[in-house]
């Protein structure tokens, strides 16, 4: 199977032989540049990451295992690995946006924090500093209530929760901003790798919750960034 | 297929030909006498109900459709039909127990009330008047909070909820008494006839929740009655 | 089972005996007043609808069958039934918002239009006139391309599609605004009542798609309305 | 992502930076203090366990792998590892309750004993010595019958069984006390990791069985402890 | 679509135009002649039944609805309808076999009797009078024990049970003969139309149980008849 | 958790402390003595195997991994390990039965042979030499046809097949003897670990097929042995 | 929701207000013009069918219920209803193609014929007369063998089968032409509405089988027609 | 279990003792000689590969892990390992067919390339050089459009895609040739190992798509080769 040489088309497509990147997606759809590491070989990833570093724009690689990081990041100073989030990002991440209201990432249990941090770094790659409220599972509702004042001022909320994922429903009944639910695979037995939380969130009795794939912190943040990009939403004069 | 004649064995088995009743189960296990109407023909049910009325003890028939009730209850004054609960019970239901703390049935939405009432009548057939707290779904948490003082004094709580069933997790983090969760088939789409609520409840992040089959208000009340029957649980002197 | 008399608490809870309404939810969370008709009896619905009409605010009842409409709407001039959308709404629906960019509801096939119209009326009850782009399934991509200029200017897009639901992925790669995917139960065999579309949308290769429950046009519109309510998202000066 | 310093709120919340503990849950809901080890990193667990040891109250960490135990327990004399149960508990576990009737943990096969022992240690952490009846699967009913006299005197019974989980139904028809069924993942093929046992127990033909998540020995014991805490259930004079 | 005329091939194939029958199957495989009524139109069934009556051998049509019976059986004296079993059989069913040990059909609940009777008539069409033991569900084990002496002498046992299907495991541990388990769709909620019983039976902890499709009383009896046809199994001299 | 000392009850129950054996099962139900190795620790298995060797009767341990065999079998001359079948059996396996017609194990592909051999050794432990017909998958029907004469003389046939499991249906239409289908987990993708074969076999269009759990060669042979034990099936004189 | 007036774009899109047709699809992709009736209202269908009749090209409407046909076809002589196939087609269906080798539709049981006929009419609308081989299920292999000579000369074969769908595997091992498998929903219990046949066909041990959605006779024929359209496949000189 | 000696029957069956090969399948059905490595032991594979090399015809072994390749390929110069495709093929692969129109393999993402390459080598073993179009996922539709001219000239297209698999629907609406969809297991969470893509492809709104098992690049190519073998499809003169 022959492979094309590296050249970049005017619509942003970059052919690296082992892979082909769609570098125009960011400008077309408003989401940050990102690579899903899982399912790619070390060789493929190395080629992709080197090309992205060379390009000089912030980017993210998700679902990046610790072993792989130790194999690939030595001698690549342009890359930084975040262990809990399992992401690699470009070393330079300027905070280019100063929002009046920030997105807030809310997570239910300690084990959900990894997915929450994947979302956090997705915001950071887009130049946004998101708020973080961790360990406010519904089994101890007072924890959530203590933070509710802060949460009511959020621009958009990401709810990251495994097990039954009830936090999404509870929070959606309390805040006016959009709420994106991220089910996680935290749990065991009949959680079926996140299916229980996913179904719970899809069936939320509080209207207006939308849902991402299981463990998809990146996708949830990307959706939130699209909302934050809605700059001309104000009413017509 | 020949059928035996009607006679009652000493261990409480009663052979009605079309069906055979286990009348000793109540004394053996402490649950009320009950018949599942669904899956039985009108003929079978009529024979069973007549035998139970004749016996003179309180009993319950569950999942009893309205059409069937209009066919079978005419001319049977010993039977009463409860439409919302879809149960038939014996006309005489003495309140024989006066509990210091009562069981309370909590339901999330209006559509969950039918299952809650099946539980209610199961308690009544056992001589117990249960408390009822309806329409306290987690999308409006203040509704639940307004009743929380009352709920904290319950002997045992039944949580009846469809959709994502989050009410079980929320309540289990707030009360000290045992909590039995009853998922209902209320919902649509990815609720899959109650599976979403069932999984949510099985994966409750609040420990100590136990779960019944979908829509099984009777079973949940039966379990609660077994708990209320624990009469000698007090510590040894 | 005794039932409370009708009285409204200061937090907006209204007890109607057969049901209890959470009338404060709109102001708390920004979504329109809505009732899920499915799973409620005619009696319960009638009591609820009469109370809502009396209150004089716009509202919606969803999943309202045609038979039920013919039973309940005679003699209730304050209510209007929309057959394709299977909703009942209050007769008065003022257009109170004049947006610079409107939400657009995109549907894939003719059979998906009912769900799209449920979303349409949810916007209308909130005082918003949404755009509608119908029958642009991906099997004829030119249909979508003809409308893409219009779609790129949307404030937010709802994609309503059954079968494989591919429209969400295709569109998400073409537009910068947030995109809410609504899987429908249109299809047969291995569509499993909308599961194929639901999974397809959750796994969209285009980042930033969020998903609602199957056939949940109301919920998608409610989420979009929450986004449109984000009034102070502009950057800090 | 910055992390808060360690401080304990008056409602029992303790912020450890890497995790936040809800230390008030025990007094609020009556269940023992417990940590789910699975899904947490060694670092997170170490911080949590050290904080719990320092606090001086009995506690439990469940689903604690043998490898992890050998990494973390050296030099921590306040912790004890139970291999079969895969739990770590505080070294001091006073037996503070002397019950007239004890809870009994019944398990079906040798492979189910691990889950049964997780339940056993949950009781111990709460100061209760539970009874244990092992290897009484229904394929050899005489084994169960030999113990039935003992089981009929139990305060509450936990049934731990994998494969088809039939033991729950059989036992529930024989004893008057509440019965909590714990499906285990023991089995292969169409046991689907415990789903067969879970469904079997949810559909028990013997009324009054309630069910926990698969392999959730801790949760079942926590529910039983809540029942044992029902101290004022005696009838009103 | 043209249709062939009626003619019978020497290997027993009979072409009826609307359908083609495999009349040699009985002699080839030892099972009784049977037709699955479900999924066929009235026209197709009428043609098939008339051909079978004309042939003069015993036969069975299963899953035959009551409505259809009233439409098709008038004026066809060669056919008999059994309502509970939902089968139609040829009027003449000689008892041609006189077995030293008979097959016994054991059913758990009253609602399982229909499937049990489908099995019964399958035996009858093969000239065998099967034993019947009904309503011996495991929730009342004493019922089963009372019949155990009789069951231990069976040639082969069919266990017909819905809900959790535990009867198969219990009985398989008590008897030496082969045991064929027939899960039924009796149950609700998480019984999922018989899946719970099916999985329970496939995972029976008692070895040597084999299983049929849900509600397949005919198939179970056919398998048992094949066993009864094993005439030369005796040890070599 | 204290453990009882080793003693054998008169009904064959043997308490080994770490496990309890039901040694009376063989005589009660006619199946060979067997232990499921999976899910037991090395310690537990060692105790059980030593007790069985000491007893001097043939026995089998199934699902016995190669690693475990190398750990446990050294210095235990009474045990033999069969790699492909993943079983351990007692060294002495006398052929005590000389059948006029033998059971035959038919397998579809090379990868199914392991499960077929588990069945083979189960027969051997019971003193029976089964026939073996391997690699006769339906994709090459002539392979099966070449052996059909031999198969038509079998006492009972075990069909072991993965993927779509069609071999069971094809063979069941060709032979008169009972046929037990054993789905295997051979396959990938939508075979779902054997579910495709399991469902295919349960829905066999050829009547009289019964089915075992996925990969359960032992169970299928145990069922066949029960059939071979039907010694008094001959017609009454 | 306003609706556009009827006008046809140059790429074949026709806006009918209630629906929009993609009339260019046939020329673009080579499949016949077809409408899925299910999920559309009578009004929508009537508008679509009238427009198609007026256009004068052959077309098909699938999944067309008998009731609907009696409501809509009166007074529309340009339409013909085929009851078993549940299709409506245009009255004029010229046979425009005279193939050296024809496609053959093979079906397993009588109940599968409806789906087979849907495929038949799809070919007819494309001007092709397909061969038909019905009732050759694998339980009677000789039926299939009698037709195998004819089948080996087919251009392409459609295999229509429910239950376990084994016919696809068997046939695929016997013929050289492409084979398209169509699982049907024929069956009950664990056939799960065609899932068993679908999985069986996807996992066929005979390579080169491709599969359509359950009951999708139309789609299978459309795929076959695409193959027959491969006119320039001959080797280069 | 005794094993036959090696000998080849006239219908192409070759008995290797550890396995039996069906060498006549290629001529019977037109698909290339192939072995599924997964599920076979090293010993079995070595025997099979050696026999195939000795025979001197091109062949393929699929799902061949890298570790196994390093164990088995040393000293076997007749075998070549392709890492990305995870296949081993015979060293000699002559290009024996010179097609006027070639098959083209289209893949959506970089991670799907392995499955695409399995298909590529299947064509090569059959003497065909297939075209390859990689990384044209629908999230960047312009990528696909750039290649559409080339794709419209294909003889047949294989679409290899994971996640939601939307590429199949999009492409099927654009090209006239047959299209075979290959879902891959690329994705996570609710992709369920390829189920989302599989369902999406089965429910394609573009008619005429047929589908293979998940990750089955070999099977898709085999089906395409069967189509390319349709040499006499041209219309009759």
PDB file of C-alpha atoms in Angstrom, chain G residues 79-223:
ATOM      1  CA  UNK G  79     -51.097   2.058  -8.506  1.00  0.00           C
ATOM      2  CA  UNK G  80     -51.077  -1.684  -7.773  1.00  0.00           C
ATOM      3  CA  UNK G  81     -50.943  -3.256  -4.299  1.00  0.00           C
ATOM      4  CA  UNK G  82     -49.171  -6.565  -3.640  1.00  0.00           C
ATOM      5  CA  UNK G  83     -50.531  -7.934  -0.397  1.00  0.00           C
ATOM      6  CA  UNK G  84     -47.905 -10.485   0.569  1.00  0.00           C
ATOM      7  CA  UNK G  85     -45.042  -8.158  -0.321  1.00  0.00           C
ATOM      8  CA  UNK G  86     -46.763  -5.199   1.308  1.00  0.00           C
ATOM      9  CA  UNK G  87     -45.693  -2.961  -1.578  1.00  0.00           C
ATOM     10  CA  UNK G  88     -47.452  -0.602  -3.951  1.00  0.00           C
ATOM     11  CA  UNK G  89     -45.934  -0.176  -7.375  1.00  0.00           C
ATOM     12  CA  UNK G  90     -46.751   1.762 -10.514  1.00  0.00           C
ATOM     13  CA  UNK G  91     -49.074  -0.105 -12.854  1.00  0.00           C
ATOM     14  CA  UNK G  92     -46.636  -0.090 -15.723  1.00  0.00           C
ATOM     15  CA  UNK G  93     -43.516  -2.176 -15.099  1.00  0.00           C
ATOM     16  CA  UNK G  94     -41.844  -2.944 -18.443  1.00  0.00           C
ATOM     17  CA  UNK G  95     -39.244  -5.727 -18.448  1.00  0.00           C
ATOM     18  CA  UNK G  96     -36.428  -3.721 -19.964  1.00  0.00           C
ATOM     19  CA  UNK G  97     -33.523  -5.972 -19.193  1.00  0.00           C
ATOM     20  CA  UNK G  98     -32.862  -9.396 -20.589  1.00  0.00           C
ATOM     21  CA  UNK G  99     -30.033 -10.826 -18.514  1.00  0.00           C
ATOM     22  CA  UNK G 100     -27.914 -13.817 -19.436  1.00  0.00           C
ATOM     23  CA  UNK G 101     -27.823 -14.702 -15.751  1.00  0.00           C
ATOM     24  CA  UNK G 102     -30.633 -13.658 -13.442  1.00  0.00           C
ATOM     25  CA  UNK G 103     -30.675 -12.791  -9.765  1.00  0.00           C
ATOM     26  CA  UNK G 104     -32.385 -15.437  -7.649  1.00  0.00           C
ATOM     27  CA  UNK G 105     -34.251 -14.852  -4.411  1.00  0.00           C
ATOM     28  CA  UNK G 106     -34.010 -17.818  -2.062  1.00  0.00           C
ATOM     29  CA  UNK G 107     -36.183 -17.971   1.051  1.00  0.00           C
ATOM     30  CA  UNK G 108     -36.111 -20.388   3.952  1.00  0.00           C
ATOM     31  CA  UNK G 109     -39.681 -20.686   5.207  1.00  0.00           C
ATOM     32  CA  UNK G 110     -43.202 -19.781   4.176  1.00  0.00           C
ATOM     33  CA  UNK G 111     -43.238 -16.831   6.558  1.00  0.00           C
ATOM     34  CA  UNK G 112     -40.137 -15.382   4.904  1.00  0.00           C
ATOM     35  CA  UNK G 113     -41.907 -15.105   1.554  1.00  0.00           C
ATOM     36  CA  UNK G 114     -43.257 -11.611   2.179  1.00  0.00           C
ATOM     37  CA  UNK G 115     -39.775 -10.166   2.455  1.00  0.00           C
ATOM     38  CA  UNK G 116     -38.690 -12.195  -0.567  1.00  0.00           C
ATOM     39  CA  UNK G 117     -41.552 -10.726  -2.569  1.00  0.00           C
ATOM     40  CA  UNK G 118     -40.575  -7.185  -1.544  1.00  0.00           C
ATOM     41  CA  UNK G 119     -37.241  -7.952  -3.186  1.00  0.00           C
ATOM     42  CA  UNK G 120     -38.972  -9.481  -6.185  1.00  0.00           C
ATOM     43  CA  UNK G 121     -40.969  -6.317  -6.882  1.00  0.00           C
ATOM     44  CA  UNK G 122     -37.914  -4.144  -6.432  1.00  0.00           C
ATOM     45  CA  UNK G 123     -36.289  -6.054  -9.279  1.00  0.00           C
ATOM     46  CA  UNK G 124     -39.464  -5.772 -11.349  1.00  0.00           C
ATOM     47  CA  UNK G 125     -39.605  -2.003 -10.903  1.00  0.00           C
ATOM     48  CA  UNK G 126     -36.051  -1.976 -12.277  1.00  0.00           C
ATOM     49  CA  UNK G 127     -37.166  -4.006 -15.274  1.00  0.00           C
ATOM     50  CA  UNK G 128     -35.694  -7.308 -14.123  1.00  0.00           C
ATOM     51  CA  UNK G 129     -37.454 -10.645 -13.692  1.00  0.00           C
ATOM     52  CA  UNK G 130     -35.753 -12.375 -10.781  1.00  0.00           C
ATOM     53  CA  UNK G 131     -35.838 -16.104 -10.114  1.00  0.00           C
ATOM     54  CA  UNK G 132     -37.539 -17.384  -6.971  1.00  0.00           C
ATOM     55  CA  UNK G 133     -36.679 -20.444  -4.891  1.00  0.00           C
ATOM     56  CA  UNK G 134     -38.860 -20.695  -1.790  1.00  0.00           C
ATOM     57  CA  UNK G 135     -39.082 -22.951   1.284  1.00  0.00           C
ATOM     58  CA  UNK G 136     -35.591 -24.409   1.166  1.00  0.00           C
ATOM     59  CA  UNK G 137     -34.698 -24.064   4.850  1.00  0.00           C
ATOM     60  CA  UNK G 138     -31.651 -25.998   6.065  1.00  0.00           C
ATOM     61  CA  UNK G 139     -33.696 -28.326   8.266  1.00  0.00           C
ATOM     62  CA  UNK G 140     -34.396 -30.238   5.049  1.00  0.00           C
ATOM     63  CA  UNK G 141     -31.179 -29.953   3.142  1.00  0.00           C
ATOM     64  CA  UNK G 142     -32.366 -32.126   0.279  1.00  0.00           C
ATOM     65  CA  UNK G 143     -34.753 -29.338  -0.735  1.00  0.00           C
ATOM     66  CA  UNK G 144     -31.832 -27.031  -1.271  1.00  0.00           C
ATOM     67  CA  UNK G 145     -29.756 -29.661  -2.993  1.00  0.00           C
ATOM     68  CA  UNK G 146     -32.476 -30.284  -5.550  1.00  0.00           C
ATOM     69  CA  UNK G 147     -32.196 -26.644  -6.637  1.00  0.00           C
ATOM     70  CA  UNK G 148     -28.446 -26.243  -6.341  1.00  0.00           C
ATOM     71  CA  UNK G 149     -27.752 -26.671 -10.045  1.00  0.00           C
ATOM     72  CA  UNK G 150     -30.066 -23.780 -10.829  1.00  0.00           C
ATOM     73  CA  UNK G 151     -28.595 -21.673  -8.022  1.00  0.00           C
ATOM     74  CA  UNK G 152     -25.026 -22.157  -9.212  1.00  0.00           C
ATOM     75  CA  UNK G 153     -25.925 -20.323 -12.425  1.00  0.00           C
ATOM     76  CA  UNK G 154     -27.373 -17.246 -10.690  1.00  0.00           C
ATOM     77  CA  UNK G 155     -25.877 -13.800 -11.279  1.00  0.00           C
ATOM     78  CA  UNK G 156     -26.387 -12.950  -7.629  1.00  0.00           C
ATOM     79  CA  UNK G 157     -28.397 -14.612  -4.848  1.00  0.00           C
ATOM     80  CA  UNK G 158     -30.505 -13.040  -2.146  1.00  0.00           C
ATOM     81  CA  UNK G 159     -30.959 -15.295   0.871  1.00  0.00           C
ATOM     82  CA  UNK G 160     -34.039 -14.425   2.888  1.00  0.00           C
ATOM     83  CA  UNK G 161     -34.261 -16.241   6.223  1.00  0.00           C
ATOM     84  CA  UNK G 162     -35.424 -15.718   9.771  1.00  0.00           C
ATOM     85  CA  UNK G 163     -34.895 -17.799  12.920  1.00  0.00           C
ATOM     86  CA  UNK G 164     -31.170 -18.668  12.907  1.00  0.00           C
ATOM     87  CA  UNK G 165     -30.616 -17.657   9.269  1.00  0.00           C
ATOM     88  CA  UNK G 166     -28.290 -20.609   8.625  1.00  0.00           C
ATOM     89  CA  UNK G 167     -29.312 -20.817   4.995  1.00  0.00           C
ATOM     90  CA  UNK G 168     -26.916 -17.976   4.128  1.00  0.00           C
ATOM     91  CA  UNK G 169     -23.872 -19.844   5.419  1.00  0.00           C
ATOM     92  CA  UNK G 170     -24.831 -23.111   3.818  1.00  0.00           C
ATOM     93  CA  UNK G 171     -25.537 -21.590   0.426  1.00  0.00           C
ATOM     94  CA  UNK G 172     -22.468 -19.357   0.469  1.00  0.00           C
ATOM     95  CA  UNK G 173     -20.315 -22.440   0.661  1.00  0.00           C
ATOM     96  CA  UNK G 174     -21.940 -23.913  -2.430  1.00  0.00           C
ATOM     97  CA  UNK G 175     -22.176 -21.163  -5.042  1.00  0.00           C
ATOM     98  CA  UNK G 176     -19.648 -18.868  -6.744  1.00  0.00           C
ATOM     99  CA  UNK G 177     -21.846 -15.792  -7.199  1.00  0.00           C
ATOM    100  CA  UNK G 178     -22.216 -12.911  -4.725  1.00  0.00           C
ATOM    101  CA  UNK G 179     -24.684 -13.596  -1.939  1.00  0.00           C
ATOM    102  CA  UNK G 180     -26.679 -10.970  -0.072  1.00  0.00           C
ATOM    103  CA  UNK G 181     -28.252 -12.116   3.174  1.00  0.00           C
ATOM    104  CA  UNK G 182     -31.549 -10.657   4.370  1.00  0.00           C
ATOM    105  CA  UNK G 183     -32.407 -11.568   7.953  1.00  0.00           C
ATOM    106  CA  UNK G 184     -36.147 -11.563   8.667  1.00  0.00           C
ATOM    107  CA  UNK G 185     -38.069 -11.009  11.852  1.00  0.00           C
ATOM    108  CA  UNK G 186     -39.658 -14.443  11.504  1.00  0.00           C
ATOM    109  CA  UNK G 187     -39.272 -16.364  14.754  1.00  0.00           C
ATOM    110  CA  UNK G 188     -40.114 -15.791  18.415  1.00  0.00           C
ATOM    111  CA  UNK G 189     -38.527 -15.677  21.834  1.00  0.00           C
ATOM    112  CA  UNK G 190     -34.775 -15.384  21.509  1.00  0.00           C
ATOM    113  CA  UNK G 191     -34.977 -14.461  17.830  1.00  0.00           C
ATOM    114  CA  UNK G 192     -35.511 -10.941  19.181  1.00  0.00           C
ATOM    115  CA  UNK G 193     -37.289  -9.691  16.088  1.00  0.00           C
ATOM    116  CA  UNK G 194     -34.613 -10.851  13.679  1.00  0.00           C
ATOM    117  CA  UNK G 195     -31.489 -10.208  15.720  1.00  0.00           C
ATOM    118  CA  UNK G 196     -30.580 -13.900  15.847  1.00  0.00           C
ATOM    119  CA  UNK G 197     -30.694 -14.183  12.061  1.00  0.00           C
ATOM    120  CA  UNK G 198     -28.853 -10.878  11.633  1.00  0.00           C
ATOM    121  CA  UNK G 199     -26.009 -11.940  13.910  1.00  0.00           C
ATOM    122  CA  UNK G 200     -25.873 -15.368  12.327  1.00  0.00           C
ATOM    123  CA  UNK G 201     -25.498 -13.872   8.880  1.00  0.00           C
ATOM    124  CA  UNK G 202     -22.899 -11.299   9.968  1.00  0.00           C
ATOM    125  CA  UNK G 203     -20.853 -14.126  11.467  1.00  0.00           C
ATOM    126  CA  UNK G 204     -21.204 -16.508   8.547  1.00  0.00           C
ATOM    127  CA  UNK G 205     -18.331 -18.964   8.483  1.00  0.00           C
ATOM    128  CA  UNK G 206     -18.513 -18.879   4.681  1.00  0.00           C
ATOM    129  CA  UNK G 207     -16.618 -15.806   3.495  1.00  0.00           C
ATOM    130  CA  UNK G 208     -18.094 -13.256   1.141  1.00  0.00           C
ATOM    131  CA  UNK G 209     -21.593 -12.929   2.563  1.00  0.00           C
ATOM    132  CA  UNK G 210     -22.843  -9.371   2.988  1.00  0.00           C
ATOM    133  CA  UNK G 211     -25.900  -8.464   4.990  1.00  0.00           C
ATOM    134  CA  UNK G 212     -28.852  -6.046   4.930  1.00  0.00           C
ATOM    135  CA  UNK G 213     -31.072  -4.721   7.657  1.00  0.00           C
ATOM    136  CA  UNK G 214     -33.751  -7.010   9.070  1.00  0.00           C
ATOM    137  CA  UNK G 215     -36.702  -7.513   6.679  1.00  0.00           C
ATOM    138  CA  UNK G 216     -35.053  -5.217   4.135  1.00  0.00           C
ATOM    139  CA  UNK G 217     -35.922  -7.026   0.915  1.00  0.00           C
ATOM    140  CA  UNK G 218     -35.904  -3.731  -0.939  1.00  0.00           C
ATOM    141  CA  UNK G 219     -32.374  -2.827   0.128  1.00  0.00           C
ATOM    142  CA  UNK G 220     -31.018  -6.236  -0.785  1.00  0.00           C
ATOM    143  CA  UNK G 221     -32.503  -6.050  -4.266  1.00  0.00           C
ATOM    144  CA  UNK G 222     -31.204  -2.490  -4.656  1.00  0.00           C
ATOM    145  CA  UNK G 223     -27.700  -3.704  -3.826  1.00  0.00           C
TER     146      UNK G 223
END
